[in-house]
Structures are given as structure tokens and as C-alpha cells.
Amino acid sequence: MVLLSYDFICQFLPWLFASRFTSIKTIFKDYKSCSLLALFVWWFVSVTVFFSIPPSKLAGYILPAVPPLAIFFALVMNKVLESSNKTRLQTWGIPVFTILVGIGVSAIPHFIRAHQPFFQNQAIFIYLIGALLIVLPLVLVGLYKKQKLKYLTYIFISLIVLCSAVPFAVRILDTKNNVGQTDFAEYIAPSTKIVFYNYYFYDVPFLLKLKQPVYIVNQWDTVHSDSASLEIKDGLLFEPQLKKYLWSEQQLQDALMQKQDLIVISQPHNFATKDPSVKTLHYKNYDVFIFHPSK
């Protein structure tokens, strides 16, 4: 719930700069007796709370909470446009925010593992994105000050510039977070079975570019409550032939006794082995146990 609240704040932060904040208070004051405003508030709260409780729901499920916020900010911006005087926050808030993002993007190669291939290959593009985020807001402010752009057009273009950089910034942060997290890929042979122990790590198959499903160990007979494990189990209703990938604890032990070529990935401190020949690697989000009889 808290994470989703932060997500919404970040998404609508630029509009908050343009709203002058007092416009938000005015909307609540003008529409406090209006049932439509109550509907919007209840719409946002109920959807956000409902989809924050189940652990198996994806982040995208929260999107139905966006329309009431969009309508609310449309009312706020209408109040802003009715006022001829714009404060410094309204004029400079979004440009300064965008410039700070640009500075942050430009500084990334100097602070985040600049020796990594991604940053070496994309350095010019990173600096170009950072420079555009710094220069374009200043150009837009200049055009607005010279009255060559209306305020709404100025804000809209500024937000387009900011939002256009988001996908690239996300890619940079993903690269930062995932650097070194798949070093164990060098131990994966064609015969290796990747086993997730009591948890499904959604990003690992993508990071490893796996072509085959992973094996998942769980107490499947006891999985009934709403969870990611139940979603996986229910998937057998559509592809029952994949049941062979859902292992029990006993099946894992049998595979270990047969000295199969396995790499077991578990949450930190959730799996242990007494076999001294097993290579164990500890990462930020998981532990990796390499049962490799050939190495």
C-alpha cells in the first residue's frame, strides 16, 4: 500500500508543481458537498486498497485508480488556467525537476559501475539524454516567458520531455540493480536444471534468457490461498503437460540423490545443504546452490 502510494505521488508530482497546491485546496472546498467528488475519492481509495492486499496481483492492476486522479487534476488545472498570475513554483517547478533528473542521468556513468558494457556502449546516448533534459526545459521556459507558448502548452511539452526519458532511466536503474546478479550463468550447461525453491523469481528467467521453464519446489498439495504459487498451480488448468516442472520436496531430494545437474535458487537463508562439494553464492535477493557433478 505504501509503495503504491509513493508510485502515485511520483507519477503526479509534476502536476503538483503546476497546481500551486492552493488550487487543490480550492477544489476540495468548492466540491466538498458534491457527490461526484466523493465518488472519485472512494473510487481511488477502494481500488488502491483492494489491489494492495493480495500478494499475487501485478502492479498494473492498480491502473483503474488513475482515472479519478486524472479527472481531479483536470479540475485543478482548470482552476490554475483561470488565474492569470503564476507563482515561481508553477513556472519553475517542472523545469527544475526535469533539470535535476537530467543531471542525475548524466552523472550515472560516473557513479554506477561505469566499467560495465552497458554504460560503456551507451555512454554517448546517456549524456545526450541528460543534456536534452537540462537544455530543453530552459528553452521552454524562455519561450513561455516571451509569451510564445501558452501556460498549458508549456506544461504539457515539459511533461512530454520528462516522461520520454522515463523508459531509458528505468533501463539504467534495472541495469544497475541487476549487475552481477547472474554471474552464476557461467555454470549453466545444456543439461542443467534451474530450480526455484519455494519462491518464483520472476526476473531471473528473463535475465538468464532461459529457453525452457524452470522447476519450482513447493508443497503444492497445500497451496490454496491467494498467492503467486496458486497462480502457477492454476496455470496447469490450461497447460497440464507442464506439471512435471512443479516439484515436491521429495522430488528435489530424489534429484539430488541421483546427482542431477542442478542449480537451486532460493530466498536468502531459505535453503541449506550439508554437501561440502556444493558451490554456494549469495546475492542481494537470493542464494544460489550449484550442484554440478561435472565441475
CSV table of N, CA and C in Angstrom, one decimal, residues 173-272:
chain,number,residue,atom,x,y,z
A,173,LEU,N,18.4,2.0,-14.4
A,173,LEU,CA,18.3,1.5,-13.0
A,173,LEU,C,18.2,0.0,-12.9
A,174,ASP,N,17.5,-0.6,-13.9
A,174,ASP,CA,17.5,-2.1,-13.9
A,174,ASP,C,18.8,-2.6,-14.1
A,175,THR,N,19.6,-2.0,-15.0
A,175,THR,CA,21.0,-2.5,-15.3
A,175,THR,C,21.8,-2.4,-14.0
A,176,LYS,N,21.6,-1.2,-13.3
A,176,LYS,CA,22.4,-1.0,-12.1
A,176,LYS,C,22.1,-2.1,-11.0
A,177,ASN,N,20.7,-2.4,-10.9
A,177,ASN,CA,20.3,-3.3,-9.9
A,177,ASN,C,20.7,-4.8,-10.2
A,178,ASN,N,20.7,-5.1,-11.5
A,178,ASN,CA,21.0,-6.5,-11.9
A,178,ASN,C,22.4,-6.8,-12.2
A,179,VAL,N,23.3,-5.8,-12.2
A,179,VAL,CA,24.7,-6.0,-12.5
A,179,VAL,C,25.2,-7.0,-11.4
A,180,GLY,N,25.8,-8.1,-11.9
A,180,GLY,CA,26.4,-9.1,-11.1
A,180,GLY,C,25.5,-10.1,-10.5
A,181,GLN,N,24.2,-9.9,-10.7
A,181,GLN,CA,23.2,-10.8,-10.1
A,181,GLN,C,23.0,-12.1,-10.8
A,182,THR,N,23.6,-12.3,-12.0
A,182,THR,CA,23.5,-13.5,-12.7
A,182,THR,C,24.9,-14.0,-13.1
A,183,ASP,N,25.9,-13.8,-12.3
A,183,ASP,CA,27.2,-14.3,-12.5
A,183,ASP,C,27.2,-15.8,-12.6
A,184,PHE,N,26.3,-16.4,-11.9
A,184,PHE,CA,26.3,-17.9,-11.9
A,184,PHE,C,25.9,-18.5,-13.2
A,185,ALA,N,25.6,-17.7,-14.2
A,185,ALA,CA,25.2,-18.2,-15.5
A,185,ALA,C,26.3,-19.0,-16.2
A,186,GLU,N,27.5,-18.8,-15.8
A,186,GLU,CA,28.7,-19.5,-16.4
A,186,GLU,C,28.6,-21.0,-16.0
A,187,TYR,N,27.9,-21.3,-14.9
A,187,TYR,CA,27.8,-22.7,-14.5
A,187,TYR,C,26.6,-23.4,-15.2
A,188,ILE,N,25.8,-22.7,-16.0
A,188,ILE,CA,24.7,-23.4,-16.6
A,188,ILE,C,25.1,-24.1,-17.9
A,189,ALA,N,24.9,-25.4,-17.9
A,189,ALA,CA,25.2,-26.2,-19.1
A,189,ALA,C,23.9,-26.6,-19.7
A,190,PRO,N,23.9,-27.2,-20.9
A,190,PRO,CA,22.7,-27.6,-21.6
A,190,PRO,C,21.8,-28.5,-20.8
A,191,SER,N,22.5,-29.3,-19.9
A,191,SER,CA,21.8,-30.3,-19.1
A,191,SER,C,21.3,-29.8,-17.8
A,192,THR,N,21.7,-28.6,-17.5
A,192,THR,CA,21.4,-28.0,-16.1
A,192,THR,C,19.9,-27.7,-16.0
A,193,LYS,N,19.4,-28.1,-14.8
A,193,LYS,CA,18.0,-27.8,-14.5
A,193,LYS,C,18.0,-26.6,-13.4
A,194,ILE,N,17.3,-25.6,-13.8
A,194,ILE,CA,17.2,-24.4,-12.8
A,194,ILE,C,16.0,-24.7,-11.9
A,195,VAL,N,16.2,-24.6,-10.6
A,195,VAL,CA,15.2,-25.0,-9.7
A,195,VAL,C,15.0,-23.8,-8.7
A,196,PHE,N,13.7,-23.3,-8.7
A,196,PHE,CA,13.3,-22.3,-7.7
A,196,PHE,C,12.8,-22.9,-6.5
A,197,TYR,N,13.3,-22.6,-5.3
A,197,TYR,CA,12.9,-23.3,-4.1
A,197,TYR,C,11.9,-22.4,-3.3
A,198,ASN,N,10.7,-22.8,-3.3
A,198,ASN,CA,9.6,-22.2,-2.5
A,198,ASN,C,9.3,-20.7,-2.9
A,199,TYR,N,9.8,-20.3,-4.0
A,199,TYR,CA,9.5,-18.9,-4.4
A,199,TYR,C,9.9,-18.8,-5.9
A,200,TYR,N,9.0,-18.0,-6.6
A,200,TYR,CA,9.3,-17.8,-8.1
A,200,TYR,C,9.9,-16.5,-8.3
A,201,PHE,N,11.1,-16.5,-8.8
A,201,PHE,CA,11.9,-15.2,-9.1
A,201,PHE,C,11.6,-14.8,-10.5
A,202,TYR,N,10.6,-13.9,-10.7
A,202,TYR,CA,10.1,-13.5,-12.0
A,202,TYR,C,11.2,-13.0,-12.9
A,203,ASP,N,12.2,-12.3,-12.4
A,203,ASP,CA,13.1,-11.6,-13.3
A,203,ASP,C,14.2,-12.6,-13.7
A,204,VAL,N,14.5,-13.6,-13.0
A,204,VAL,CA,15.7,-14.5,-13.2
A,204,VAL,C,15.6,-15.1,-14.6
A,205,PRO,N,14.5,-15.8,-15.0
A,205,PRO,CA,14.4,-16.4,-16.3
A,205,PRO,C,14.7,-15.4,-17.5
A,206,PHE,N,14.3,-14.1,-17.3
A,206,PHE,CA,14.5,-13.1,-18.3
A,206,PHE,C,16.0,-12.7,-18.3
A,207,LEU,N,16.5,-12.5,-17.1
A,207,LEU,CA,17.9,-12.1,-17.1
A,207,LEU,C,18.9,-13.2,-17.6
A,208,LEU,N,18.5,-14.4,-17.4
A,208,LEU,CA,19.3,-15.5,-17.9
A,208,LEU,C,19.0,-15.9,-19.3
A,209,LYS,N,17.9,-15.3,-19.8
A,209,LYS,CA,17.4,-15.6,-21.2
A,209,LYS,C,17.2,-17.1,-21.4
A,210,LEU,N,16.5,-17.7,-20.4
A,210,LEU,CA,16.2,-19.1,-20.5
A,210,LEU,C,15.2,-19.5,-21.6
A,211,LYS,N,15.4,-20.6,-22.2
A,211,LYS,CA,14.5,-21.0,-23.3
A,211,LYS,C,13.5,-22.1,-22.8
A,212,GLN,N,13.8,-22.6,-21.6
A,212,GLN,CA,12.9,-23.7,-21.0
A,212,GLN,C,12.4,-23.2,-19.7
A,213,PRO,N,11.2,-23.7,-19.2
A,213,PRO,CA,10.7,-23.3,-17.9
A,213,PRO,C,11.6,-23.8,-16.8
A,214,VAL,N,11.5,-23.2,-15.7
A,214,VAL,CA,12.3,-23.6,-14.5
A,214,VAL,C,11.5,-24.6,-13.7
A,215,TYR,N,12.1,-25.3,-12.8
A,215,TYR,CA,11.4,-26.2,-11.9
A,215,TYR,C,11.2,-25.5,-10.6
A,216,ILE,N,10.0,-25.7,-10.1
A,216,ILE,CA,9.6,-24.9,-8.9
A,216,ILE,C,9.3,-25.9,-7.8
A,217,VAL,N,9.9,-25.8,-6.6
A,217,VAL,CA,9.7,-26.7,-5.5
A,217,VAL,C,8.7,-26.0,-4.5
A,218,ASN,N,7.7,-26.7,-4.1
A,218,ASN,CA,6.7,-26.2,-3.2
A,218,ASN,C,5.9,-27.3,-2.6
A,219,GLN,N,5.1,-27.1,-1.6
A,219,GLN,CA,4.2,-28.1,-1.1
A,219,GLN,C,2.9,-27.8,-1.8
A,220,TRP,N,2.8,-28.3,-3.0
A,220,TRP,CA,1.7,-27.9,-3.9
A,220,TRP,C,0.3,-28.4,-3.4
A,221,ASP,N,0.3,-29.5,-2.7
A,221,ASP,CA,-1.0,-30.0,-2.2
A,221,ASP,C,-1.6,-29.1,-1.2
A,222,THR,N,-0.8,-28.2,-0.5
A,222,THR,CA,-1.3,-27.3,0.5
A,222,THR,C,-1.5,-25.9,0.0
A,223,VAL,N,-1.2,-25.7,-1.3
A,223,VAL,CA,-1.3,-24.3,-1.9
A,223,VAL,C,-2.8,-24.1,-2.3
A,224,HIS,N,-3.5,-23.2,-1.5
A,224,HIS,CA,-4.9,-22.9,-1.7
A,224,HIS,C,-5.2,-21.4,-1.6
A,225,SER,N,-4.4,-20.7,-0.8
A,225,SER,CA,-4.7,-19.3,-0.6
A,225,SER,C,-4.1,-18.5,-1.7
A,226,ASP,N,-4.6,-17.2,-1.9
A,226,ASP,CA,-4.2,-16.4,-3.0
A,226,ASP,C,-2.7,-16.0,-2.8
A,227,SER,N,-2.0,-16.4,-3.8
A,227,SER,CA,-0.5,-16.2,-3.8
A,227,SER,C,0.0,-16.5,-5.2
A,228,ALA,N,1.3,-16.1,-5.4
A,228,ALA,CA,1.9,-16.4,-6.7
A,228,ALA,C,1.9,-17.9,-7.0
A,229,SER,N,2.1,-18.7,-5.9
A,229,SER,CA,2.2,-20.2,-6.1
A,229,SER,C,0.8,-20.7,-6.6
A,230,LEU,N,-0.3,-20.1,-6.1
A,230,LEU,CA,-1.6,-20.5,-6.5
A,230,LEU,C,-1.8,-20.2,-8.0
A,231,GLU,N,-1.3,-19.0,-8.4
A,231,GLU,CA,-1.4,-18.6,-9.8
A,231,GLU,C,-0.7,-19.6,-10.7
A,232,ILE,N,0.5,-20.0,-10.3
A,232,ILE,CA,1.3,-21.0,-11.1
A,232,ILE,C,0.5,-22.3,-11.1
A,233,LYS,N,0.0,-22.8,-9.9
A,233,LYS,CA,-0.7,-24.0,-9.9
A,233,LYS,C,-1.9,-24.0,-10.7
A,234,ASP,N,-2.7,-22.9,-10.7
A,234,ASP,CA,-3.9,-22.8,-11.6
A,234,ASP,C,-3.5,-22.8,-13.1
A,235,GLY,N,-2.3,-22.5,-13.4
A,235,GLY,CA,-1.9,-22.5,-14.8
A,235,GLY,C,-1.9,-23.9,-15.4
A,236,LEU,N,-1.9,-24.9,-14.5
A,236,LEU,CA,-2.0,-26.3,-15.0
A,236,LEU,C,-3.4,-26.6,-15.6
A,237,LEU,N,-4.4,-25.8,-15.3
A,237,LEU,CA,-5.7,-26.0,-15.9
A,237,LEU,C,-5.6,-25.8,-17.4
A,238,PHE,N,-4.7,-24.9,-17.8
A,238,PHE,CA,-4.5,-24.6,-19.2
A,238,PHE,C,-3.4,-25.4,-19.9
A,239,GLU,N,-2.4,-25.7,-19.2
A,239,GLU,CA,-1.3,-26.5,-19.7
A,239,GLU,C,-0.9,-27.6,-18.8
A,240,PRO,N,-1.7,-28.6,-18.6
A,240,PRO,CA,-1.4,-29.7,-17.7
A,240,PRO,C,-0.1,-30.4,-17.9
A,241,GLN,N,0.4,-30.4,-19.2
A,241,GLN,CA,1.6,-31.1,-19.5
A,241,GLN,C,2.8,-30.5,-18.8
A,242,LEU,N,2.7,-29.3,-18.3
A,242,LEU,CA,3.8,-28.7,-17.6
A,242,LEU,C,3.9,-29.0,-16.1
A,243,LYS,N,3.0,-29.9,-15.7
A,243,LYS,CA,3.0,-30.3,-14.2
A,243,LYS,C,4.4,-30.9,-13.8
A,244,LYS,N,5.1,-31.5,-14.8
A,244,LYS,CA,6.4,-32.1,-14.5
A,244,LYS,C,7.4,-31.0,-13.9
A,245,TYR,N,7.1,-29.7,-14.1
A,245,TYR,CA,8.0,-28.7,-13.6
A,245,TYR,C,7.7,-28.3,-12.2
A,246,LEU,N,6.6,-28.8,-11.6
A,246,LEU,CA,6.2,-28.5,-10.3
A,246,LEU,C,6.6,-29.6,-9.4
A,247,TRP,N,7.7,-29.4,-8.7
A,247,TRP,CA,8.3,-30.5,-7.9
A,247,TRP,C,7.9,-30.4,-6.4
A,248,SER,N,7.8,-31.5,-5.8
A,248,SER,CA,7.7,-31.6,-4.3
A,248,SER,C,9.1,-31.6,-3.7
A,249,GLU,N,9.1,-31.4,-2.4
A,249,GLU,CA,10.4,-31.5,-1.7
A,249,GLU,C,11.1,-32.9,-1.9
A,250,GLN,N,10.3,-33.9,-2.0
A,250,GLN,CA,10.8,-35.3,-2.2
A,250,GLN,C,11.4,-35.4,-3.6
A,251,GLN,N,10.8,-34.8,-4.6
A,251,GLN,CA,11.3,-34.9,-5.9
A,251,GLN,C,12.7,-34.2,-6.0
A,252,LEU,N,12.8,-33.1,-5.3
A,252,LEU,CA,14.1,-32.4,-5.2
A,252,LEU,C,15.2,-33.2,-4.6
A,253,GLN,N,14.8,-33.9,-3.5
A,253,GLN,CA,15.8,-34.7,-2.8
A,253,GLN,C,16.1,-35.9,-3.7
A,254,ASP,N,15.2,-36.5,-4.4
A,254,ASP,CA,15.5,-37.6,-5.3
A,254,ASP,C,16.4,-37.1,-6.4
A,255,ALA,N,16.2,-35.9,-6.9
A,255,ALA,CA,17.1,-35.4,-8.0
A,255,ALA,C,18.5,-35.2,-7.4
A,256,LEU,N,18.6,-34.8,-6.2
A,256,LEU,CA,20.0,-34.6,-5.6
A,256,LEU,C,20.6,-35.9,-5.3
A,257,MET,N,19.9,-36.9,-4.9
A,257,MET,CA,20.4,-38.3,-4.7
A,257,MET,C,20.9,-38.9,-6.0
A,258,GLN,N,20.2,-38.5,-7.1
A,258,GLN,CA,20.6,-39.0,-8.4
A,258,GLN,C,21.8,-38.2,-9.0
A,259,LYS,N,22.2,-37.2,-8.3
A,259,LYS,CA,23.3,-36.3,-8.7
A,259,LYS,C,23.1,-35.7,-10.0
A,260,GLN,N,21.8,-35.2,-10.2
A,260,GLN,CA,21.5,-34.5,-11.4
A,260,GLN,C,22.2,-33.1,-11.4
A,261,ASP,N,22.3,-32.6,-12.6
A,261,ASP,CA,22.9,-31.3,-12.7
A,261,ASP,C,21.9,-30.2,-12.4
A,262,LEU,N,22.0,-29.6,-11.2
A,262,LEU,CA,21.0,-28.7,-10.7
A,262,LEU,C,21.6,-27.4,-10.3
A,263,ILE,N,20.9,-26.3,-10.4
A,263,ILE,CA,21.2,-25.0,-9.8
A,263,ILE,C,19.9,-24.6,-9.0
A,264,VAL,N,20.0,-24.6,-7.7
A,264,VAL,CA,18.9,-24.3,-6.9
A,264,VAL,C,19.0,-22.8,-6.4
A,265,ILE,N,17.9,-22.1,-6.7
A,265,ILE,CA,17.8,-20.7,-6.3
A,265,ILE,C,16.8,-20.5,-5.2
A,266,SER,N,17.1,-19.9,-4.1
A,266,SER,CA,16.2,-19.8,-3.0
A,266,SER,C,16.3,-18.4,-2.4
A,267,GLN,N,15.3,-18.0,-1.6
A,267,GLN,CA,15.4,-16.7,-0.9
A,267,GLN,C,16.5,-16.9,0.1
A,268,PRO,N,17.1,-15.8,0.5
A,268,PRO,CA,18.2,-15.8,1.4
A,268,PRO,C,17.9,-16.7,2.7
A,269,HIS,N,18.8,-17.6,3.0
A,269,HIS,CA,18.7,-18.5,4.2
A,269,HIS,C,17.5,-19.3,4.2
A,270,ASN,N,16.9,-19.6,3.1
A,270,ASN,CA,15.7,-20.5,3.0
A,270,ASN,C,16.0,-21.9,2.6
A,271,PHE,N,17.2,-22.1,2.2
A,271,PHE,CA,17.6,-23.5,1.7
A,271,PHE,C,19.0,-23.7,2.2
A,272,ALA,N,19.3,-25.0,2.6
A,272,ALA,CA,20.6,-25.3,3.1
A,272,ALA,C,21.0,-26.7,2.6
